[in-house]
mmCIF file of C-alpha atoms in Angstrom:
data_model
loop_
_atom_site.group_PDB
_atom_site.id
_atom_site.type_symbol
_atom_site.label_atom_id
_atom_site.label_comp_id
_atom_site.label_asym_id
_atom_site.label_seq_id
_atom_site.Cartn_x
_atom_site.Cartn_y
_atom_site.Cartn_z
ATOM 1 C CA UNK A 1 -19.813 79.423 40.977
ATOM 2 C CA UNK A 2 -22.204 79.408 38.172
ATOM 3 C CA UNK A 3 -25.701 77.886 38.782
ATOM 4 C CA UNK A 4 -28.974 78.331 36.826
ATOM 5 C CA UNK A 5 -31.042 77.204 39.256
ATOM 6 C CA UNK A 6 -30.985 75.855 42.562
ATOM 7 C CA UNK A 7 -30.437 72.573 41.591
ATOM 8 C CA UNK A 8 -29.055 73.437 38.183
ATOM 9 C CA UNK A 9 -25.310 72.636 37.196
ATOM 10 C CA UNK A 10 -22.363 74.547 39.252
ATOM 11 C CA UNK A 11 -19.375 75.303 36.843
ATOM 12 C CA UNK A 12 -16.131 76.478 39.155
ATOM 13 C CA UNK A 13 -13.480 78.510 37.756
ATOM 14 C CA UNK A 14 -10.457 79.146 40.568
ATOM 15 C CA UNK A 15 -7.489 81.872 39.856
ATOM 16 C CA UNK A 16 -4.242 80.560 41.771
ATOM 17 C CA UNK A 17 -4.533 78.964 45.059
ATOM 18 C CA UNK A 18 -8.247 79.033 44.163
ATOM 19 C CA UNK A 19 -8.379 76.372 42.000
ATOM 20 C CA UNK A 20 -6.762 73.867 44.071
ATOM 21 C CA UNK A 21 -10.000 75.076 46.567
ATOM 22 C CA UNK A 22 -12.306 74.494 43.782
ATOM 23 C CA UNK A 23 -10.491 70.900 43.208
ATOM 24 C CA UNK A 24 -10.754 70.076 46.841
ATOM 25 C CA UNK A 25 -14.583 71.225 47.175
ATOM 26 C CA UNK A 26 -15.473 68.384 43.809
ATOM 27 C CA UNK A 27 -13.316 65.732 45.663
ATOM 28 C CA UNK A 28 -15.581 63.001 46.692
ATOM 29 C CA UNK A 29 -15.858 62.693 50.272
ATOM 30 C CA UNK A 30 -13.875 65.389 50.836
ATOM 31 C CA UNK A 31 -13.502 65.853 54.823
ATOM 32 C CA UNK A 32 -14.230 69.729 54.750
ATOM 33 C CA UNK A 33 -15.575 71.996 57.948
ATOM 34 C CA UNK A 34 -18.892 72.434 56.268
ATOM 35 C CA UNK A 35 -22.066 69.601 56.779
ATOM 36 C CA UNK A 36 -21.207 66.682 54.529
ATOM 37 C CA UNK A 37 -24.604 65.988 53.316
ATOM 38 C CA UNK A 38 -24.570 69.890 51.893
ATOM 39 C CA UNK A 39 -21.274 70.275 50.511
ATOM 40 C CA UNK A 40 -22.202 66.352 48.470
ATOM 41 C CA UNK A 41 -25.462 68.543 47.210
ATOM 42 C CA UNK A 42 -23.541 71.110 45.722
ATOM 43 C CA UNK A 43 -20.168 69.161 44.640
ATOM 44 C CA UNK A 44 -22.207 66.741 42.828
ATOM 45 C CA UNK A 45 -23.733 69.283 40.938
ATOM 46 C CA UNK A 46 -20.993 70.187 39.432
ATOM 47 C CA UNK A 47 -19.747 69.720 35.969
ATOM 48 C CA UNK A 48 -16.319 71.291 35.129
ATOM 49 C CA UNK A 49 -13.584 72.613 36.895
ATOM 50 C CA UNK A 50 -11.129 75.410 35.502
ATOM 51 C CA UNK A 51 -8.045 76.037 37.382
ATOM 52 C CA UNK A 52 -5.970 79.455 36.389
ATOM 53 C CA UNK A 53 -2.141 80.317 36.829
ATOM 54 C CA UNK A 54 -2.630 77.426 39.583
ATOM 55 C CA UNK A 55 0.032 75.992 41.544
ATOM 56 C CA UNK A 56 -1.338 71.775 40.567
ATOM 57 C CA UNK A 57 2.464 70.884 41.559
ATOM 58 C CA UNK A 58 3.479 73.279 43.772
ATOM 59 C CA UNK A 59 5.107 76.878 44.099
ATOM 60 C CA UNK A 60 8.829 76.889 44.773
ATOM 61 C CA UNK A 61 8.180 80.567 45.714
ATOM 62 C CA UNK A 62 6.333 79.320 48.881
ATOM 63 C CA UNK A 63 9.267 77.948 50.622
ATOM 64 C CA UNK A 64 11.020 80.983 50.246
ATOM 65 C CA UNK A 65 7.914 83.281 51.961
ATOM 66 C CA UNK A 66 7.915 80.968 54.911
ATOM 67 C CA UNK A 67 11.002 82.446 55.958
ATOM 68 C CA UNK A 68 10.887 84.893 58.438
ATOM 69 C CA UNK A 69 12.464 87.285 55.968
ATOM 70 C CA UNK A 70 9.990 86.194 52.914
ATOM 71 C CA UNK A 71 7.477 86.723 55.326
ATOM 72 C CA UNK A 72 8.156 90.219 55.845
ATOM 73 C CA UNK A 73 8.680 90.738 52.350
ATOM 74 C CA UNK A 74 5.179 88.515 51.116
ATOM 75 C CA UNK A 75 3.421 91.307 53.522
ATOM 76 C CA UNK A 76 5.174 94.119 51.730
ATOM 77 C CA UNK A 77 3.583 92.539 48.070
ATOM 78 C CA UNK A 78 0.591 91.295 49.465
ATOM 79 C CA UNK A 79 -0.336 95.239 50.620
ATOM 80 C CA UNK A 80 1.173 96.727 47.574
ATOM 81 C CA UNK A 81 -0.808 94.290 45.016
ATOM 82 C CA UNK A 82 -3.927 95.114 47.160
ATOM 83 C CA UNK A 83 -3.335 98.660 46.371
ATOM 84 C CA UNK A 84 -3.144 98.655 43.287
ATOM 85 C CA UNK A 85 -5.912 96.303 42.457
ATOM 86 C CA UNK A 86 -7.973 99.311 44.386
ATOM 87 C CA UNK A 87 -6.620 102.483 43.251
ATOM 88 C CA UNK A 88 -5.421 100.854 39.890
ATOM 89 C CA UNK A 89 -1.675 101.510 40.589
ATOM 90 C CA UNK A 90 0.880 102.723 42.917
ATOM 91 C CA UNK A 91 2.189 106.453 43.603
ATOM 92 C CA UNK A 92 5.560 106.210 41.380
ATOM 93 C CA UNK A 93 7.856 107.540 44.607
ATOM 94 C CA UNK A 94 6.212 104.312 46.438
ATOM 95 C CA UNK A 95 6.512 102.212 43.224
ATOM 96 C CA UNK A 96 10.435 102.800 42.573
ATOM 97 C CA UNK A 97 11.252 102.820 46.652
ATOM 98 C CA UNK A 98 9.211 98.824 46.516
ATOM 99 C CA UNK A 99 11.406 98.047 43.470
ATOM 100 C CA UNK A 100 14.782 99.015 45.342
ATOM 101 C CA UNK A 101 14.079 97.609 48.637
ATOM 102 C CA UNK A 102 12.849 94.283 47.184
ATOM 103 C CA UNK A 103 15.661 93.826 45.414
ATOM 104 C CA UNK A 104 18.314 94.618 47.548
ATOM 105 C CA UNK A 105 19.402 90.878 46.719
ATOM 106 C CA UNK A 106 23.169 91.888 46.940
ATOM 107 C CA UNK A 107 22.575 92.641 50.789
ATOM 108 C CA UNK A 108 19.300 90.120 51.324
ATOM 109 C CA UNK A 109 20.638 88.990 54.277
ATOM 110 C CA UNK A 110 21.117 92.017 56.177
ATOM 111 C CA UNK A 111 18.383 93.490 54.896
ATOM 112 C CA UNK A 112 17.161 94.936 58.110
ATOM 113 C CA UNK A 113 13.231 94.282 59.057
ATOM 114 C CA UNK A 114 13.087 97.836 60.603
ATOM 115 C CA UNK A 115 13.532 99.189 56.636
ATOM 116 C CA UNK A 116 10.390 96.851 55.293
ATOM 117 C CA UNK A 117 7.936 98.197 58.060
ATOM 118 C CA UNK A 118 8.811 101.775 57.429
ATOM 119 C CA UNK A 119 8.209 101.337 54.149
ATOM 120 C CA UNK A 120 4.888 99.234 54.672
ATOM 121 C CA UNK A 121 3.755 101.738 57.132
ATOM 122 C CA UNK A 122 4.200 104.212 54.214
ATOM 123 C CA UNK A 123 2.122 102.323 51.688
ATOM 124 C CA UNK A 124 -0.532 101.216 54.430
ATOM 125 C CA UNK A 125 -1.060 104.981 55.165
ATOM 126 C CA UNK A 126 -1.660 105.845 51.489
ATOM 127 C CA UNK A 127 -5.034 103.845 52.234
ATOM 128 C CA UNK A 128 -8.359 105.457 53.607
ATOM 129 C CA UNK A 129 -9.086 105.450 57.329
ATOM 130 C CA UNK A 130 -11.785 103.022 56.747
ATOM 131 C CA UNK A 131 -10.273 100.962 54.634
ATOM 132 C CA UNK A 132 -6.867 100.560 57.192
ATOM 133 C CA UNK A 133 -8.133 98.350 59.705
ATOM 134 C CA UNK A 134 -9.892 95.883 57.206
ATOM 135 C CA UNK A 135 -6.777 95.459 55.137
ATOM 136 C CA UNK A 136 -4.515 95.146 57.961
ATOM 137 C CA UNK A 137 -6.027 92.565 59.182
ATOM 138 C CA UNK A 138 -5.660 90.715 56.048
ATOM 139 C CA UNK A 139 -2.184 91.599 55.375
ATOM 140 C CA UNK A 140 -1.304 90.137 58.814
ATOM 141 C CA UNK A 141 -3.407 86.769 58.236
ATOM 142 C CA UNK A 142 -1.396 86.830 54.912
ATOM 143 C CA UNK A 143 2.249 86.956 56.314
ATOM 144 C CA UNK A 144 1.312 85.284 59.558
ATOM 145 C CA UNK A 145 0.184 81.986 57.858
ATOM 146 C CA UNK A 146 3.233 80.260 57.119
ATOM 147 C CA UNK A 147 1.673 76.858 57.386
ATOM 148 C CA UNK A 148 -0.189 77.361 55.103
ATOM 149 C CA UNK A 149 2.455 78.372 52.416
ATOM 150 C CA UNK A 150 4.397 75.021 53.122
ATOM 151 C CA UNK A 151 1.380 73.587 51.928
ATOM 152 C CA UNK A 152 2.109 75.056 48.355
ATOM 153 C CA UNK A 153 5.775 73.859 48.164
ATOM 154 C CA UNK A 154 6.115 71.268 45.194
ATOM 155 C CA UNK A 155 6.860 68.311 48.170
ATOM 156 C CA UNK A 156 3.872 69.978 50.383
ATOM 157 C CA UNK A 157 1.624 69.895 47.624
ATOM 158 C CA UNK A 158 2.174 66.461 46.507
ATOM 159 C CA UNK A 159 0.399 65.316 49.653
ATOM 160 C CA UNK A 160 -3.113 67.550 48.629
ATOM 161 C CA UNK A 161 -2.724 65.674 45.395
ATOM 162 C CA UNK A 162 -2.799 62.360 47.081
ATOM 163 C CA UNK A 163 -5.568 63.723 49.010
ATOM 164 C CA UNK A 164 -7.579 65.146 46.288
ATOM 165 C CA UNK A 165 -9.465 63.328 43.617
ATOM 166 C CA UNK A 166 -10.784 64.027 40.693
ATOM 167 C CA UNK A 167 -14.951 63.944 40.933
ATOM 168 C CA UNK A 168 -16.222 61.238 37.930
ATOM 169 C CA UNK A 169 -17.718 62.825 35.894
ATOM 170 C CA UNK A 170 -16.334 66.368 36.104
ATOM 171 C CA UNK A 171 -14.789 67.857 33.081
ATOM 172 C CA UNK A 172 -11.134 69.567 34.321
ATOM 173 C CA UNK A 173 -9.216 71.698 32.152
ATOM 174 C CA UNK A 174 -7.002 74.460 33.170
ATOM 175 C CA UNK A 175 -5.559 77.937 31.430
ATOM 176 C CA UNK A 176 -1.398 78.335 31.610
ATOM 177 C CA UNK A 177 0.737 81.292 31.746
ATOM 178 C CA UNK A 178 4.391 81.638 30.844
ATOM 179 C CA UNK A 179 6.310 85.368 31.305
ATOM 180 C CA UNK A 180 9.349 85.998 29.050
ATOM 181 C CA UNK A 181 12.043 85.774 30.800
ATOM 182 C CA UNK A 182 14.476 89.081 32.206
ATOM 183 C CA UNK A 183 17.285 90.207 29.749
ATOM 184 C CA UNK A 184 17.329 93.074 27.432
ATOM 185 C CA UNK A 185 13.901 92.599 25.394
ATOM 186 C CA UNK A 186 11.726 92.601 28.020
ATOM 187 C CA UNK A 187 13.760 95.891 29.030
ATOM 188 C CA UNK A 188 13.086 96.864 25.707
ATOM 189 C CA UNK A 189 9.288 95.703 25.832
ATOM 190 C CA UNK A 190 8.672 97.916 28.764
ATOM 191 C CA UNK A 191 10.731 101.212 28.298
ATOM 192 C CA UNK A 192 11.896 103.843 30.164
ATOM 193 C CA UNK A 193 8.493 104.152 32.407
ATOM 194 C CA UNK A 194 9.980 104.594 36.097
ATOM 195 C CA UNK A 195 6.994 102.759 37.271
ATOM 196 C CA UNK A 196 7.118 99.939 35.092
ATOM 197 C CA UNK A 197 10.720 99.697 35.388
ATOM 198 C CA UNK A 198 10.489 99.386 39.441
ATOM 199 C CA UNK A 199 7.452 96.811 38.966
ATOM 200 C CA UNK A 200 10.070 94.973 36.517
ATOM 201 C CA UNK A 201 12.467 94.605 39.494
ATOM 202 C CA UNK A 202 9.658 93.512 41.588
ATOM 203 C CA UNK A 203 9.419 90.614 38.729
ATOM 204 C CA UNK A 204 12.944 89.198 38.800
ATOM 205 C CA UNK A 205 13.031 89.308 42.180
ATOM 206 C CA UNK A 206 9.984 86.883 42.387
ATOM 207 C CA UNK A 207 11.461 84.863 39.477
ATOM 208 C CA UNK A 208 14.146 84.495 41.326
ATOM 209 C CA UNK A 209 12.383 83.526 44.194
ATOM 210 C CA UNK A 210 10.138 81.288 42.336
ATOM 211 C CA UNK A 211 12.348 78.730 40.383
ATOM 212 C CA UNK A 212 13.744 75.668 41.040
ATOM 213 C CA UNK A 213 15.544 74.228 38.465
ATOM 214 C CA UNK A 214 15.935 70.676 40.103
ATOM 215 C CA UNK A 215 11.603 70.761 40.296
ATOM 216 C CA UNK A 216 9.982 67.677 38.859
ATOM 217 C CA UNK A 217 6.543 67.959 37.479
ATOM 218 C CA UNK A 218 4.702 65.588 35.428
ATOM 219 C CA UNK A 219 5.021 65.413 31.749
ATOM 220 C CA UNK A 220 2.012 66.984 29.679
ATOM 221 C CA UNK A 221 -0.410 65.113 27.940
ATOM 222 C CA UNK A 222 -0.452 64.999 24.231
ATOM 223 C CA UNK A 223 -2.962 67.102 24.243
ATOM 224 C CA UNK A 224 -1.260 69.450 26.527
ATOM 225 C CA UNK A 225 2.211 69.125 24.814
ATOM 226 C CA UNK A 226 0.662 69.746 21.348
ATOM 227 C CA UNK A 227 -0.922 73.341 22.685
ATOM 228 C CA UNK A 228 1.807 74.547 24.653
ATOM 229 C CA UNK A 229 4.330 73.591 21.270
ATOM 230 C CA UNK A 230 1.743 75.653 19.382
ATOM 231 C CA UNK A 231 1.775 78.690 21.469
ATOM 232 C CA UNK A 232 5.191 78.965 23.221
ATOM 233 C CA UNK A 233 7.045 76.656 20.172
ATOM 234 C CA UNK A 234 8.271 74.459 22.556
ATOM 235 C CA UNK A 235 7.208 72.862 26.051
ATOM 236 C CA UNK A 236 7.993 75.174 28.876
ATOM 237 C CA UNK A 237 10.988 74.167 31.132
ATOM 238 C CA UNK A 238 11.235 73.806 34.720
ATOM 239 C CA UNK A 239 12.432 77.755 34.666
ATOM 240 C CA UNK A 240 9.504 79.178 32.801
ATOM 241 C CA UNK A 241 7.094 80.918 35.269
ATOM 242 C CA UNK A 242 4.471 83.377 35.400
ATOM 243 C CA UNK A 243 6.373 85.297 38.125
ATOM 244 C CA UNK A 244 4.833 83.569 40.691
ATOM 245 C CA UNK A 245 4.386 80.136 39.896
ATOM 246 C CA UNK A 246 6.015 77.620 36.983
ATOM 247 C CA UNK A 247 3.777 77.031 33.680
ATOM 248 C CA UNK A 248 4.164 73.484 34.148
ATOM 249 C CA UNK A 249 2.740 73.220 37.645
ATOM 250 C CA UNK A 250 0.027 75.169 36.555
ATOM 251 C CA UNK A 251 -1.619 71.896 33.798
ATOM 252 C CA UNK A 252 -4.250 70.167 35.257
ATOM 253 C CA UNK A 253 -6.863 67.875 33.164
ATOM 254 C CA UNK A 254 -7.601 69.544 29.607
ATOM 255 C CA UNK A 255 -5.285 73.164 28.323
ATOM 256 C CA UNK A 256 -7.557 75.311 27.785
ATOM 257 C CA UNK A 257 -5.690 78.546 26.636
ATOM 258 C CA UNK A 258 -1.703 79.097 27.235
ATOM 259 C CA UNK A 259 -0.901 82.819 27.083
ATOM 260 C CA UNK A 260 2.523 84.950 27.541
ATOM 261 C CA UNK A 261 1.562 86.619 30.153
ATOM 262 C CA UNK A 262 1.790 86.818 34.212
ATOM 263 C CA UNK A 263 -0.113 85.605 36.957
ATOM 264 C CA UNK A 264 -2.069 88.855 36.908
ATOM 265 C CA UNK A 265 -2.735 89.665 33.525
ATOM 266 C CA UNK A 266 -5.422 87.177 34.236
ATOM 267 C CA UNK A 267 -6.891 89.025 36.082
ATOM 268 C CA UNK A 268 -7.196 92.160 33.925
ATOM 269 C CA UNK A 269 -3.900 93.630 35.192
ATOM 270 C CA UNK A 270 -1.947 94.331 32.307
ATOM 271 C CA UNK A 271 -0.815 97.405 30.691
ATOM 272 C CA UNK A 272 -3.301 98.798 28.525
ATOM 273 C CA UNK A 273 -3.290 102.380 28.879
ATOM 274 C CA UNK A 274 -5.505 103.645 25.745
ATOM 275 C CA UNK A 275 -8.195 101.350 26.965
ATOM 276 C CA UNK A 276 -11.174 103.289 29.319
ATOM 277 C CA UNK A 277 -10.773 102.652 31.761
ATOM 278 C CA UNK A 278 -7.119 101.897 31.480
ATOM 279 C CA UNK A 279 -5.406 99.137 32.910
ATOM 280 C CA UNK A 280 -2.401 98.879 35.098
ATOM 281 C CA UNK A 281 0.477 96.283 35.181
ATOM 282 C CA UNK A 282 1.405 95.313 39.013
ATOM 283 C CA UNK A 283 4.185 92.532 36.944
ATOM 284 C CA UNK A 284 6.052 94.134 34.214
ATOM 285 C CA UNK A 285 7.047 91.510 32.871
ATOM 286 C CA UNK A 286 7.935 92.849 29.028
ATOM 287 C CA UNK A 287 4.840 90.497 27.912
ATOM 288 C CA UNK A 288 2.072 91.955 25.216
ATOM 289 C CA UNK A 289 -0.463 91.065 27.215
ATOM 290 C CA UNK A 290 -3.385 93.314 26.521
ATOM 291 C CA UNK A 291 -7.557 93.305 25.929
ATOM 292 C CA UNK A 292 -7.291 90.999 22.710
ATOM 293 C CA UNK A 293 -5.504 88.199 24.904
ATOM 294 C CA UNK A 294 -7.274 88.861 27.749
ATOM 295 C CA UNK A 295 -10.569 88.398 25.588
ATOM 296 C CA UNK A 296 -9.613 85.407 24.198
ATOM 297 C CA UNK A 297 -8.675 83.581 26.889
ATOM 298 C CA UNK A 298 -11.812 84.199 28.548
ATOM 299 C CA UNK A 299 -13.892 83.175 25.320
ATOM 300 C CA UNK A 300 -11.930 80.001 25.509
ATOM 301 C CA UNK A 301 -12.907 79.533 29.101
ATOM 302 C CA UNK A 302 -16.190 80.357 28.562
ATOM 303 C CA UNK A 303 -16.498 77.793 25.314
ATOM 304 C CA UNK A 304 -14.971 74.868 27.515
ATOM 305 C CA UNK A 305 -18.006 75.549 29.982
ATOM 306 C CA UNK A 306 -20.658 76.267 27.728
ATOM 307 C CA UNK A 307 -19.610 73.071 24.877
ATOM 308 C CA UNK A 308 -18.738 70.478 27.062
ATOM 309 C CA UNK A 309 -18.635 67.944 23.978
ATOM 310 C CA UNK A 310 -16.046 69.996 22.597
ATOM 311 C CA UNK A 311 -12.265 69.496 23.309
ATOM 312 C CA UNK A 312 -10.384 72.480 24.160
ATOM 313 C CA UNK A 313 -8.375 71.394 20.983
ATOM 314 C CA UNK A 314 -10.837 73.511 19.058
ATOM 315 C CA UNK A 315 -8.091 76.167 19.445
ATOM 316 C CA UNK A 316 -7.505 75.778 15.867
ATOM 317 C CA UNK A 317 -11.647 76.833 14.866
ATOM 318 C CA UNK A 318 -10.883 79.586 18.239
ATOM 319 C CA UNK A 319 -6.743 80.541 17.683
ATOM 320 C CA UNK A 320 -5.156 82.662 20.296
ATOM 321 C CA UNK A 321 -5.033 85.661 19.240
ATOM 322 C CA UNK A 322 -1.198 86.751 19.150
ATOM 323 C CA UNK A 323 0.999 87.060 21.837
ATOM 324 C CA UNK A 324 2.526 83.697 20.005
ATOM 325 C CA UNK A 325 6.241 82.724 21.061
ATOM 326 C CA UNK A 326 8.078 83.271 24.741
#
């Protein structure tokens, strides 16, 4: 939340499930465990909305993590992606061991659960004794929540939709991402780095996961259409995903940036290694996703807040900076 003042103007920017939060706290009326009359104080205060690698249409990936299998597994990558967003990347032993027990695909089934709490209980002691009890915690609330995740499903979300209006008044606009998809370039791309190799595995497995090729999701604006055809040269397909969830469920109101890039880079987790300090990809997904993109995505964020007379077509005064094609 950005506000100048106390009773200044609130500007909400919301990374993945957080920006269907930040949708529901504008909604009008909204029936939310908080007092009414304060939550209409600060909701009608604000002026845009900015939703990021968001699941607006749903995450296929969320039916398959509310099984009791792709719960154990969603508690194996919720603890590992905590790790390394704390100690900036995992121990390459632990990194290659996630990447071949996640993607033991060929014997999913039988995959036993015994073999995914040893090997959490190996990562979770890598932590430090004050830290262990705090993220346990949270890992469990993660994997135990499987309500929650049927909420994200493309049919579950369909019903928040219904359920969540746009505020008059509010300026939305949202910022895409769209991973190349697995073959031999993005092998290529990422090299013979054991670490980013086993992280690689870790992303096919949650493409796999993650796509529905039957999914329906609404067709872009013109505006939308005419960004995404500028960046990725075409309009993403139902197939095209950030490794978590598809590009097109992620539009919502104006495009603001589309990037090649995963739902982390986002976040500042990409590989950029000569950069101090350097960064570390958690998704190898073969994308050139470094500071330049990350830079200008943010700048274009930051111009749809700050010039809210200006369409986010201004791309063409404010270009991407490369990354250009899938």
């Amino acid at each position: 939340i950005r506000a100048t003042s106390e009773s200044g103007p609130i500007h909400l920017i919301g990374h993945s499930t957080g920006g269907l939060d930040a949708r529901l706290f504008v909604t009008p009326n909204a029936a939310l465990k908080i007092d009414a009359e304060a939550l209409e104080a600060l909701s009608s205060r604000v002026q845009s909305v900015v939703t990021v690698a968001t699941p607006n249409h749903g995450a296929p990936v969320a039916a398959f993590f509310s099984s009791a299998m792709g719960a154990q597994l969603l508690r194996l990558i919720s603890l590992t992606t905590i790790y390394t967003m704390e100690y900036g990347k995992l121990p390459v032993s632990v990194a290659i061991e996630a990447g071949r027990v996640i993607t033991r695909l060929d014997d999913y089934f039988g995959l036993e659960s015994s073999i995914l709490d040893q090997f959490y209980e190996q990562v979770f002691d890598r932590f430090d004794k004050d830290r262990q009890a705090k993220v346990k915690r949270y890992v469990e609330s993660i994997s135990g929540d499987t309500a929650a995740l049927g909420q994200l499903t493309p049919g579950g979300i369909d019903l928040l939709n219904a359920a969540t209006e746009d505020r008059p008044g509010v300026r939305y606009g949202c910022v895409v991402m769209k991973a190349r998809t697995p073959g031999w370039q993005t092998l290529r791309a990422i090299g013979f780095d054991p670490y980013r190799l086993a992280s690689h595995s870790v992303y096919r497995f949650l493409r796999w996961a993650g796509t529905d090729e039957n999914a329906q999701y609404p067709t872009p604006t013109p505006q939308q259409a005419r960004l995404l055809v500028d960046q990725y040269e075409e309009v993403p397909g139902p197939l095209d995903t950030d490794g978590v969830v598809p590009t097109l469920s992620q539009l919502w109101g104006e495009l603001v940036y589309a990037a090649v890039g995963d739902h982390l880079d986002v976040c500042g987790h990409f590989n950029d290694l000569a950069h101090d300090p350097p960064h570390y990809d958690w998704i190898a997904t073969g994308s050139d996703f470094k500071r330049p993109e990350f830079e200008s995505l943010w700048g274009s964020v930051s111009e749809f807040i700050l010039h809210p007379h200006v369409t986010s077509a201004l791309a063409e005064e404010h270009p991407m900076t490369g990354n250009s094609g899938a």
